[in-house]
Amino acid sequence: MTVRTNADRLVTQVLAGEVWPAMGDRHAYRVDADQQPFLLPGMGAVTLGVHLGDPATGWATDHLEPGLSVRHREVGANYGLQFLACVGNRVTVASGPGAGGVGVVIGQHAYVLVDAPDAVLENVTVGDQVTVLARGQGLRLLDHPDVVVKNLDPSVLEGWGLTTLPDGRLEVPVAMHVPAAAVGAGAGMASEYANTDLMGAYAGQSDDLSLGLEPLRIGDFVAMADQDHRFGRGFRPGWTTIGVISTGQCALFGHGPGPSSLLCGPSEAFAVRVDDRANLGVATGALA
Amino acid sequence: MSTTLRPGAMNLVGFVEQPESSDHPYEIDVDGRPYVPTGTAGIVLGVELGDPVDALDADHVAPGVTIAHPDPAARHALTSLSCVGNPAVVRTGAAAGERGVVVGKRGEAGRVIVHFPQDVLAALRPSDQISVRAFGQGAAAPVAGVTALNADPGLLASLVTATGDAVTVGVRTCLSSQVCGNGIGRPAHAWDVDLTLGHDAPTLAILRFGDLVVVDDLDARTNLGYRSGWCTVGVVVHGPSPRPGHGPGFLPLLSGPADLLRAEVDPDHEGISTSRLASPTGVSPERM
């Protein structure tokens, strides 16, 4: 049965954002998981060539952020943007030669992350304005009161294939299960800000780092074991959090491809089903 | 030709903190209930090394006074360079001249926790200056392949026994890396990592301030992160928190492959106690 929601009670807010620079400091290097210094692209600005459905790992990048990395110049307005933008929200480029180009929010990472076709991204650069149609915070699944929904545009639900089973559980297709030991930086932070870095996916680095997560793709829905992200992100046996992979390969140790948190509840509230097509690109129609 | 380098000592200054809040008094606990945090920073009376960490309804409470520096870069250096066991002296105010010992530090913005006798704590006031003799970062490893950090060399020598190629250290308990919350993925010389132990976790009931603990599959040579077959021994520097992803603070002191860094669990093990601190730092026991 299709899940029933309160989507008809949610408002849409028009928010402004700006493509934010990639940033560094004069010391240039950070240290990777195998203790080697690195300087790599991936975070901030406009990142081309990596989209929903593409491999999340295997890139010579750090904190790979596909597409546009968006903030607001004013502190309070930026938190408003980061907290209210939801996965699946429509984004339009509002200035520069790429104006009118359309993309979709795929997650948060202290930036709002916006995927769009390379044909759009090629004409966008740092400082260009974007408009986000923010809708989703406050979304509830009416027949699943134990499941808290975060950061999710209700338009994603149908394409994702969430259903209410006859036994009352919420059936959730995911691409992979994620063990609690993988949870890295982002633990202890607010669930509406940035994401959860997953360790154990350092493609190309030492084997003793691996937790088998290298096959992750951008946009994959994942089930994180023993995680309670209802009011901040934390380890809690018996709870499950469902997220969507919004960032890719990291070199920085303790970091990695990251899911934004979408659904959380006691594990028994979910029937998690592994499905290779459980990807945001399929859910939004960007992927066939 | 290899040369063993001597660690350098510096006098640094920190200022006694006062807890800070936004214009909204509440934090949100793991189950979504608002609470007003108490004990998070500054001068907290009545909390001692050796006390059970879970005896108080407080948030990140530490056994001593926390100090910081108003300049962010100086604050990071104060935090990164101060080591457990370093001597400290009050420079201004009613307690000027009194001597204490560094017993921990905390991450993000950074703060150092300094132990003083209760009568000295009661004579301190926020903004009093405390000078720390920072000494220990860069100290030689007890055996090749094991990294020492955040520990005064004199204190460290009292904790470990080198046996052939390996080093043995006593601890009160052993934890899995999956409990690592806020602080994972951050620099181990500048952050503690919060152990996400639920309020009913058996381990929480036995932990005391100053306990040594081993965390399996945790590599803390630079950033804190998952690495199978490794372990990290650290000290419990602050108490639990109602916030998700937070908990008692674990400050790394030794990290290496588990076959070189051998932690022996002893439920009665005495960690960083006032009597142990008295020896390496020259603080007379009657003043502890």
Coordinates of C-alpha atoms in Angstrom, one line a residue:
Chain A
M1 CA 0.0 0.0 0.0
T2 CA 1.3 3.4 -0.9
V3 CA 2.3 5.4 2.2
R4 CA -0.1 8.0 3.4
T5 CA 1.5 11.3 4.4
N6 CA 0.6 14.8 5.5
A7 CA 2.2 16.3 2.3
D8 CA -1.0 18.3 1.6
R9 CA -0.2 20.3 4.8
L10 CA 3.4 21.2 3.9
V11 CA 4.4 24.6 2.6
T12 CA 7.0 25.5 0.0
Q13 CA 9.5 28.3 0.6
V14 CA 11.5 30.0 -2.0
L15 CA 15.1 30.3 -0.8
A16 CA 18.2 31.9 -2.3
G17 CA 21.6 30.4 -2.2
E18 CA 24.9 31.0 -3.9
V19 CA 27.5 28.6 -5.3
W20 CA 30.2 28.7 -2.7
P21 CA 34.0 28.5 -3.4
A22 CA 36.2 25.6 -2.7
M23 CA 38.3 26.5 0.3
G24 CA 41.8 25.8 1.5
D25 CA 44.4 27.2 3.9
R26 CA 48.0 28.2 3.4
H27 CA 49.2 24.9 4.8
A28 CA 47.5 23.1 1.8
Y29 CA 47.8 19.5 3.0
R30 CA 45.7 17.2 5.1
V31 CA 46.4 13.6 6.0
D32 CA 44.8 10.6 4.4
A33 CA 43.7 7.3 6.0
D34 CA 47.1 5.8 5.3
Q35 CA 48.9 8.7 6.9
Q36 CA 50.0 10.4 3.6
P37 CA 49.5 14.1 2.9
F38 CA 47.1 15.0 0.2
L39 CA 45.6 17.9 -1.7
L40 CA 42.6 17.0 -3.8
P41 CA 39.5 18.6 -5.3
G42 CA 35.9 17.7 -4.5
M43 CA 34.4 20.0 -1.9
G44 CA 32.7 23.3 -2.7
A45 CA 32.3 25.1 -6.0
V46 CA 30.9 23.2 -9.1
T47 CA 32.0 19.6 -9.5
L48 CA 31.4 18.1 -12.9
G49 CA 31.3 14.6 -14.2
V50 CA 29.8 12.8 -11.1
H51 CA 26.0 12.4 -10.9
L52 CA 23.2 10.4 -9.3
G53 CA 23.9 6.7 -10.0
D54 CA 27.6 7.1 -10.6
P55 CA 30.2 5.4 -8.4
A56 CA 30.7 7.3 -5.1
T57 CA 34.2 5.9 -4.6
G58 CA 37.2 5.5 -6.9
W59 CA 37.8 9.2 -7.5
A60 CA 41.0 11.1 -6.7
T61 CA 38.9 13.5 -4.6
D62 CA 38.3 14.5 -1.0
H63 CA 34.7 14.9 0.2
L64 CA 33.5 14.6 -3.3
E65 CA 30.4 16.9 -3.6
P66 CA 28.6 16.2 -7.0
G67 CA 27.3 19.3 -8.8
L68 CA 26.7 22.6 -7.0
S69 CA 27.8 23.3 -3.4
V70 CA 25.5 26.0 -2.1
R71 CA 25.4 28.3 0.9
H72 CA 24.0 31.8 1.8
R73 CA 26.3 34.6 2.8
E74 CA 24.4 35.6 5.9
V75 CA 24.8 33.2 8.9
G76 CA 21.2 33.0 9.9
A77 CA 19.9 32.8 6.4
N78 CA 22.5 30.1 5.7
Y79 CA 21.2 27.9 8.6
G80 CA 17.7 28.5 7.3
L81 CA 18.8 27.3 3.8
Q82 CA 20.7 24.3 5.2
F83 CA 17.9 23.2 7.5
L84 CA 15.0 23.7 5.2
A85 CA 16.3 22.4 1.9
C86 CA 15.3 18.8 1.4
V87 CA 16.4 15.9 -0.7
G88 CA 14.4 16.0 -4.0
N89 CA 13.7 19.8 -3.9
R90 CA 13.9 21.5 -7.3
V91 CA 16.7 24.1 -7.8
T92 CA 17.0 26.7 -10.6
V93 CA 20.1 28.6 -11.5
A94 CA 19.2 32.3 -11.1
S95 CA 22.2 34.2 -12.4
G96 CA 25.0 33.9 -14.9
P97 CA 25.1 32.2 -18.3
G98 CA 23.6 29.1 -16.8
A99 CA 20.5 30.9 -15.6
G100 CA 17.3 28.8 -16.0
G101 CA 19.2 25.5 -15.7
V102 CA 17.4 23.0 -13.4
G103 CA 18.8 20.6 -10.8
V104 CA 17.7 18.7 -7.7
V105 CA 18.9 18.7 -4.0
I106 CA 20.6 15.4 -3.3
G107 CA 21.6 16.2 0.3
Q108 CA 23.4 18.5 2.8
H109 CA 27.0 18.6 3.7
A110 CA 27.3 22.0 5.4
Y111 CA 26.5 23.0 1.8
V112 CA 23.2 22.2 0.0
L113 CA 24.3 19.8 -2.7
V114 CA 22.6 20.1 -6.1
D115 CA 23.0 17.6 -8.9
A116 CA 22.3 18.8 -12.5
P117 CA 23.3 17.6 -15.9
D118 CA 26.8 18.6 -17.0
A119 CA 25.1 20.7 -19.7
V120 CA 23.8 22.9 -16.9
L121 CA 26.9 22.7 -14.6
E122 CA 29.3 23.7 -17.4
N123 CA 27.8 27.2 -17.4
V124 CA 27.7 27.7 -13.7
T125 CA 30.5 28.9 -11.5
V126 CA 31.3 30.2 -8.0
G127 CA 29.1 33.2 -7.0
D128 CA 26.2 32.3 -9.2
Q129 CA 22.8 32.5 -7.5
V130 CA 20.4 29.6 -7.3
T131 CA 16.8 29.3 -6.1
V132 CA 15.7 26.4 -4.0
L133 CA 12.0 25.4 -3.6
A134 CA 12.3 24.2 -0.1
R135 CA 9.6 21.7 1.0
G136 CA 9.7 18.6 3.2
Q137 CA 10.6 19.4 6.8
G138 CA 7.6 18.4 8.9
L139 CA 6.7 15.5 6.6
R140 CA 5.1 12.6 8.5
L141 CA 4.1 9.1 7.4
L142 CA 0.6 8.8 8.8
D143 CA 0.5 5.1 9.3
H144 CA 4.1 4.9 10.8
P145 CA 4.1 7.1 13.9
D146 CA 7.3 5.6 15.2
V147 CA 9.2 6.7 12.0
V148 CA 10.6 10.2 12.0
V149 CA 11.1 11.8 8.5
K150 CA 13.9 14.3 7.9
N151 CA 15.2 16.3 5.0
L152 CA 12.8 14.6 2.4
D153 CA 10.7 16.2 -0.3
P154 CA 7.5 14.1 -0.4
S155 CA 7.7 13.9 -4.2
V156 CA 10.5 11.4 -3.7
L157 CA 8.4 8.8 -1.9
E158 CA 6.5 7.3 -4.8
G159 CA 9.5 6.8 -7.1
W160 CA 11.5 5.4 -4.2
G161 CA 8.9 2.7 -3.7
L162 CA 8.1 3.1 0.0
T163 CA 5.1 1.0 0.9
T164 CA 3.1 0.1 4.0
L165 CA 3.1 -3.7 4.5
P166 CA 0.0 -5.6 5.7
D167 CA 1.8 -6.2 9.0
G168 CA 2.2 -2.4 9.5
R169 CA 5.9 -2.1 8.8
L170 CA 7.3 0.4 6.4
E171 CA 9.0 -1.4 3.5
V172 CA 12.1 0.5 2.4
P173 CA 14.2 -0.4 -0.7
V174 CA 17.9 0.3 -0.1
A175 CA 21.1 -0.4 -2.1
M176 CA 23.2 -1.5 0.9
H177 CA 23.2 -2.1 4.6
V178 CA 25.8 -0.1 6.5
P179 CA 27.3 -1.4 9.8
A180 CA 27.5 1.0 12.8
A181 CA 31.3 0.7 12.8
A182 CA 31.3 2.7 9.5
V183 CA 29.9 5.8 11.0
G184 CA 32.5 8.5 11.1
A185 CA 32.5 12.3 11.2
G186 CA 29.1 13.8 11.6
A187 CA 28.1 11.8 14.6
G188 CA 26.7 14.0 17.3
M189 CA 25.7 16.7 14.9
A190 CA 22.1 17.9 14.1
S191 CA 20.4 15.6 11.6
E192 CA 19.3 18.5 9.5
Y193 CA 22.9 19.7 8.9
A194 CA 25.8 18.2 6.9
N195 CA 25.8 14.4 6.8
T196 CA 27.2 11.1 8.2
D197 CA 30.6 10.3 6.8
L198 CA 31.0 6.5 6.3
M199 CA 34.4 5.0 6.9
G200 CA 35.4 1.7 5.3
A201 CA 35.1 2.9 1.7
Y202 CA 38.6 4.2 1.0
A203 CA 39.0 2.7 -2.5
G204 CA 42.7 2.5 -3.3
Q205 CA 43.9 2.6 0.3
S206 CA 44.9 -0.1 2.8
D207 CA 42.7 -3.3 3.0
D208 CA 42.4 -3.1 6.8
L209 CA 40.3 0.1 6.4
S210 CA 37.6 -1.6 4.4
L211 CA 34.1 -2.3 5.6
G212 CA 32.9 -3.4 2.2
L213 CA 31.3 -0.1 1.3
E214 CA 33.4 0.7 -1.8
P215 CA 30.5 -0.2 -4.3
L216 CA 28.3 2.7 -3.0
R217 CA 26.9 5.0 -5.7
I218 CA 25.9 8.6 -5.5
G219 CA 22.2 8.7 -4.6
D220 CA 22.0 5.2 -3.1
F221 CA 19.6 4.7 -0.4
V222 CA 21.2 2.9 2.6
A223 CA 20.1 1.4 5.9
M224 CA 22.4 2.3 8.8
A225 CA 22.3 -0.2 11.6
D226 CA 22.1 0.9 15.3
Q227 CA 21.7 4.6 14.4
D228 CA 19.1 7.0 15.9
H229 CA 19.1 10.2 13.9
R230 CA 15.8 11.6 15.1
F231 CA 17.2 14.5 17.0
G232 CA 20.9 14.4 16.1
R233 CA 23.0 11.6 14.9
G234 CA 24.1 8.9 17.4
F235 CA 24.8 5.2 17.9
R236 CA 21.8 3.4 19.5
P237 CA 21.4 -0.4 19.4
G238 CA 18.0 -1.4 18.0
W239 CA 17.4 1.7 15.9
T240 CA 17.7 2.1 12.1
T241 CA 18.3 5.2 10.1
I242 CA 17.8 5.3 6.3
G243 CA 19.8 7.8 4.3
V244 CA 20.8 8.8 0.8
I245 CA 24.5 8.9 -0.3
S246 CA 25.1 12.6 -1.2
T247 CA 28.9 12.8 -1.0
G248 CA 31.6 10.6 -2.4
Q249 CA 35.2 9.5 -2.0
C250 CA 37.2 11.0 0.8
A251 CA 40.9 10.8 1.5
L252 CA 40.6 12.4 5.0
F253 CA 40.7 9.7 7.7
G254 CA 37.5 9.1 9.6
H255 CA 35.5 10.5 6.7
G256 CA 34.0 9.0 3.6
P257 CA 30.9 8.8 1.3
G258 CA 28.0 10.3 3.3
P259 CA 24.3 9.7 3.6
S260 CA 22.0 12.5 4.5
S261 CA 19.4 11.2 7.1
L262 CA 15.9 10.7 5.8
L263 CA 14.0 8.2 7.9
C264 CA 14.6 6.9 11.5
G265 CA 12.8 4.7 13.9
P266 CA 13.0 1.5 15.9
S267 CA 14.4 -1.3 13.7
E268 CA 11.2 -3.3 13.9
A269 CA 9.3 -0.5 12.3
F270 CA 11.1 -1.2 9.0
A271 CA 11.2 -4.0 6.5
V272 CA 14.4 -3.2 4.7
R273 CA 14.7 -4.7 1.3
V274 CA 18.0 -4.7 -0.7
D275 CA 17.3 -3.5 -4.3
D276 CA 20.0 -2.5 -6.7
R277 CA 17.7 0.2 -8.1
A278 CA 17.2 1.9 -4.7
N279 CA 18.8 5.2 -5.8
L280 CA 17.6 8.8 -5.7
G281 CA 18.2 9.1 -9.5
V282 CA 15.6 6.4 -10.1
A283 CA 13.2 7.9 -7.6
T284 CA 13.4 11.4 -9.2
G285 CA 13.3 10.1 -12.7
A286 CA 16.8 11.3 -13.5
L287 CA 17.9 7.7 -14.2
A288 CA 15.9 5.4 -16.4
Chain B
M1 CA 71.2 7.4 11.0
S2 CA 68.1 7.6 13.2
T3 CA 68.1 10.0 16.0
T4 CA 65.6 10.0 18.9
L5 CA 64.3 13.6 19.1
R6 CA 63.7 15.2 22.5
P7 CA 60.1 16.7 23.0
G8 CA 59.9 20.4 23.4
A9 CA 58.2 22.2 26.3
M10 CA 56.2 25.5 26.1
N11 CA 54.4 27.6 28.6
L12 CA 50.9 28.4 27.3
V13 CA 48.2 30.5 28.9
G14 CA 44.5 29.7 29.1
F15 CA 41.7 31.6 30.7
V16 CA 39.1 30.0 33.1
E17 CA 35.9 29.6 31.0
Q18 CA 32.4 30.6 31.7
P19 CA 29.6 28.4 30.1
E20 CA 28.1 30.0 27.0
S21 CA 24.6 29.7 25.6
S22 CA 22.6 31.1 22.7
D23 CA 19.5 33.1 23.4
H24 CA 17.6 29.8 23.5
P25 CA 18.4 27.8 26.7
Y26 CA 17.5 24.3 25.5
E27 CA 19.4 21.4 24.0
I28 CA 17.5 18.4 22.8
D29 CA 18.1 14.9 24.2
V30 CA 18.2 11.6 22.4
D31 CA 14.4 11.2 22.7
G32 CA 13.6 14.7 21.7
R33 CA 13.1 16.2 25.1
P34 CA 14.4 19.7 25.7
Y35 CA 16.8 20.3 28.6
V36 CA 19.0 23.1 30.0
P37 CA 22.7 21.9 29.9
T38 CA 24.7 22.3 33.1
G39 CA 28.3 21.6 33.9
T40 CA 29.6 21.8 30.3
A41 CA 32.5 24.2 30.9
G42 CA 34.1 26.5 33.4
I43 CA 34.4 25.9 37.1
V44 CA 32.4 22.9 38.3
L45 CA 32.6 22.1 42.0
G46 CA 32.4 18.7 43.6
V47 CA 33.5 16.6 40.7
E48 CA 36.7 14.5 41.2
L49 CA 39.0 12.1 39.4
G50 CA 37.8 8.6 40.4
D51 CA 34.1 9.7 40.8
P52 CA 31.6 7.6 38.7
V53 CA 30.9 9.5 35.5
D54 CA 27.2 8.8 35.6
A55 CA 26.5 10.1 39.1
L56 CA 25.3 13.6 38.1
D57 CA 22.6 14.9 35.8
A58 CA 24.9 17.2 33.9
D59 CA 26.2 17.6 30.3
H60 CA 29.8 16.8 29.5
V61 CA 30.9 17.6 33.0
A62 CA 34.6 17.3 33.7
P63 CA 36.7 16.8 36.9
G64 CA 38.3 20.2 37.2
V65 CA 38.2 23.6 35.6
T66 CA 38.1 24.2 31.8
I67 CA 40.4 26.8 30.3
A68 CA 40.5 28.2 26.8
H69 CA 42.0 31.2 24.9
P70 CA 39.9 34.0 23.3
D71 CA 41.9 33.9 20.0
P72 CA 40.7 30.8 18.0
A73 CA 44.2 29.9 16.8
A74 CA 45.8 30.3 20.2
R75 CA 42.9 28.2 21.6
H76 CA 43.6 25.4 19.1
A77 CA 47.3 25.4 20.0
L78 CA 46.6 25.4 23.7
T79 CA 44.4 22.4 23.2
S80 CA 46.6 20.5 20.8
L81 CA 49.8 21.0 22.7
S82 CA 48.6 20.4 26.3
C83 CA 49.0 16.9 27.5
V84 CA 47.5 14.9 30.3
G85 CA 49.9 15.1 33.3
N86 CA 51.3 18.5 32.4
P87 CA 51.7 20.9 35.3
A88 CA 49.6 24.1 35.5
V89 CA 49.8 27.2 37.7
V90 CA 47.2 29.9 38.4
R91 CA 48.7 33.3 37.5
T92 CA 46.0 35.8 38.5
G93 CA 43.1 36.2 40.9
A94 CA 42.5 34.9 44.4
A95 CA 44.1 31.5 43.7
A96 CA 47.3 32.9 42.1
G97 CA 50.2 30.6 42.7
E98 CA 48.2 27.4 43.2
R99 CA 49.3 24.4 41.2
G100 CA 47.3 21.9 39.3
V101 CA 47.6 19.2 36.6
V102 CA 46.1 18.8 33.1
V103 CA 43.7 15.8 33.2
G104 CA 42.1 16.1 29.8
K105 CA 40.9 18.2 26.9
R106 CA 38.0 18.6 24.6
G107 CA 37.6 19.1 20.9
E108 CA 35.9 21.4 18.3
A109 CA 36.7 24.9 19.5
G110 CA 39.0 23.3 22.0
R111 CA 39.4 23.5 25.8
V112 CA 41.8 22.0 28.4
I113 CA 40.6 20.4 31.7
V114 CA 42.8 21.2 34.7
H115 CA 42.6 19.4 38.0
F116 CA 42.9 21.5 41.2
P117 CA 41.9 20.7 44.8
Q118 CA 38.4 21.7 45.7
D119 CA 39.4 24.7 47.8
V120 CA 41.4 26.1 44.9
L121 CA 38.5 25.5 42.5
A122 CA 36.3 27.4 44.9
A123 CA 38.7 30.3 44.8
L124 CA 38.9 30.5 41.0
R125 CA 36.8 32.8 38.9
P126 CA 36.1 32.9 35.2
S127 CA 38.8 34.8 33.3
D128 CA 41.5 33.9 35.8
Q129 CA 44.7 33.1 33.9
I130 CA 46.3 29.6 34.1
S131 CA 49.7 28.8 32.7
V132 CA 50.2 25.2 31.3
R133 CA 53.7 23.7 30.8
A134 CA 52.8 21.9 27.6
F135 CA 55.1 18.9 27.1
G136 CA 54.6 15.6 25.4
Q137 CA 53.4 15.9 21.8
G138 CA 56.2 14.4 19.7
A139 CA 57.6 12.3 22.5
A140 CA 59.1 9.0 21.6
A141 CA 56.9 6.0 21.3
P142 CA 57.3 3.4 24.0
V143 CA 58.0 0.8 21.3
A144 CA 58.3 1.0 17.6
G145 CA 54.9 1.0 15.8
V146 CA 52.9 2.4 18.7
T147 CA 52.1 6.1 18.7
A148 CA 52.0 8.1 22.0
L149 CA 50.0 11.3 22.0
N150 CA 48.4 13.7 24.5
A151 CA 50.4 12.4 27.4
D152 CA 53.1 13.9 29.5
P153 CA 56.1 11.5 29.1
G154 CA 56.5 11.1 32.8
L155 CA 52.9 10.1 33.3
L156 CA 53.0 7.8 30.3
A157 CA 56.0 5.9 31.7
S158 CA 53.9 5.2 34.8
L159 CA 51.1 3.6 32.8
V160 CA 52.9 1.2 30.4
T161 CA 55.3 -1.7 30.5
A162 CA 57.4 -2.5 27.5
T163 CA 57.9 -6.2 26.9
G164 CA 60.1 -7.0 23.9
D165 CA 58.5 -5.5 20.8
A166 CA 55.2 -4.8 22.5
V167 CA 53.8 -2.5 25.2
T168 CA 51.3 -3.5 27.8
V169 CA 48.9 -1.1 29.5
G170 CA 46.2 -1.8 32.0
V171 CA 42.6 -0.5 31.4
R172 CA 39.3 -0.7 33.2
T173 CA 37.3 -1.9 30.2
C174 CA 37.2 -2.6 26.5
L175 CA 34.8 -1.0 24.0
S176 CA 34.0 -1.6 20.3
S177 CA 34.7 1.3 17.9
Q178 CA 31.0 1.5 16.9
V179 CA 30.4 3.5 20.1
C180 CA 32.6 6.3 18.9
G181 CA 30.4 9.4 18.4
N182 CA 31.2 13.1 18.2
G183 CA 35.0 13.4 17.6
I184 CA 35.4 10.5 15.2
G185 CA 37.1 11.7 12.0
R186 CA 38.6 14.7 13.9
P187 CA 42.3 15.2 14.8
A188 CA 43.2 13.0 17.8
H189 CA 45.7 15.6 19.1
A190 CA 43.0 18.2 19.4
W191 CA 39.7 16.3 20.1
D192 CA 38.4 13.7 22.5
V193 CA 35.8 11.3 21.1
D194 CA 32.5 10.9 22.8
L195 CA 31.6 7.3 23.7
T196 CA 27.9 6.9 22.8
L197 CA 26.9 4.7 25.7
G198 CA 23.1 4.8 26.3
H199 CA 22.0 5.7 29.7
D200 CA 21.3 2.0 30.5
A201 CA 24.6 0.7 29.0
P202 CA 26.4 -1.5 31.6
T203 CA 29.8 0.1 30.8
L204 CA 28.5 3.5 31.7
A205 CA 27.8 2.3 35.3
I206 CA 31.4 1.3 35.8
L207 CA 33.3 4.2 34.2
R208 CA 35.0 6.7 36.4
F209 CA 36.7 10.0 35.6
G210 CA 40.3 9.3 34.8
D211 CA 39.7 5.6 33.8
L212 CA 41.9 4.2 31.1
V213 CA 39.8 2.4 28.4
V214 CA 40.8 0.6 25.2
V215 CA 38.7 1.0 22.0
D216 CA 39.2 -1.8 19.5
D217 CA 39.5 -1.1 15.7
L218 CA 40.4 2.5 16.3
D219 CA 43.4 4.2 14.8
A220 CA 44.3 7.6 16.4
R221 CA 47.7 8.4 15.0
T222 CA 46.3 11.5 13.2
N223 CA 42.5 11.7 12.7
L224 CA 40.4 9.2 14.6
G225 CA 39.1 6.5 12.4
Y226 CA 38.2 2.8 11.9
R227 CA 41.1 0.4 11.2
S228 CA 40.6 -3.3 11.9
G229 CA 43.2 -5.0 14.1
W230 CA 44.3 -1.8 15.7
C231 CA 43.3 -0.3 19.1
T232 CA 43.6 2.9 21.0
V233 CA 44.0 3.4 24.7
G234 CA 42.7 6.6 26.2
V235 CA 41.5 8.3 29.3
V236 CA 37.9 9.3 30.3
V237 CA 38.0 13.1 30.5
H238 CA 34.3 14.1 30.9
G239 CA 31.0 12.6 31.7
P240 CA 28.0 11.7 29.6
S241 CA 25.5 13.9 27.8
P242 CA 21.8 13.7 27.0
R243 CA 22.5 14.6 23.4
P244 CA 22.5 11.9 20.7
G245 CA 25.9 10.9 19.5
H246 CA 27.5 12.3 22.7
G247 CA 28.7 10.6 25.8
P248 CA 31.7 10.2 28.1
G249 CA 34.8 11.8 26.5
F250 CA 37.7 9.5 25.5
L251 CA 41.1 11.2 24.9
P252 CA 43.6 9.0 23.0
L253 CA 47.0 8.4 24.7
L254 CA 48.4 5.4 22.8
S255 CA 47.4 3.9 19.4
G256 CA 48.8 1.0 17.4
P257 CA 48.3 -2.5 16.1
A258 CA 46.7 -4.7 18.8
D259 CA 49.6 -7.1 18.7
L260 CA 52.0 -4.3 19.6
L261 CA 49.7 -2.4 22.0
R262 CA 48.3 -4.9 24.5
A263 CA 45.6 -3.6 26.7
E264 CA 44.9 -5.8 29.8
V265 CA 41.4 -5.3 31.2
D266 CA 41.3 -5.1 35.0
P267 CA 37.9 -4.1 36.4
D268 CA 39.8 -2.5 39.4
H269 CA 42.4 -0.7 37.3
E270 CA 43.4 2.7 38.6
G271 CA 43.8 5.1 35.7
I272 CA 44.7 8.8 35.9
S273 CA 44.3 9.2 39.7
T274 CA 45.5 12.0 41.9
S275 CA 48.1 9.7 43.4
R276 CA 49.4 8.8 40.0
L277 CA 49.5 12.4 38.9
A278 CA 51.5 13.4 42.0
S279 CA 54.6 11.5 40.9
P280 CA 55.5 12.7 37.4
T281 CA 54.4 16.3 37.8
G282 CA 55.9 17.2 41.1
V283 CA 52.6 18.3 42.6
S284 CA 52.6 17.3 46.3
P285 CA 49.9 14.7 47.1
E286 CA 48.4 16.7 49.9
R287 CA 47.6 19.4 47.4
M288 CA 45.8 17.0 45.0

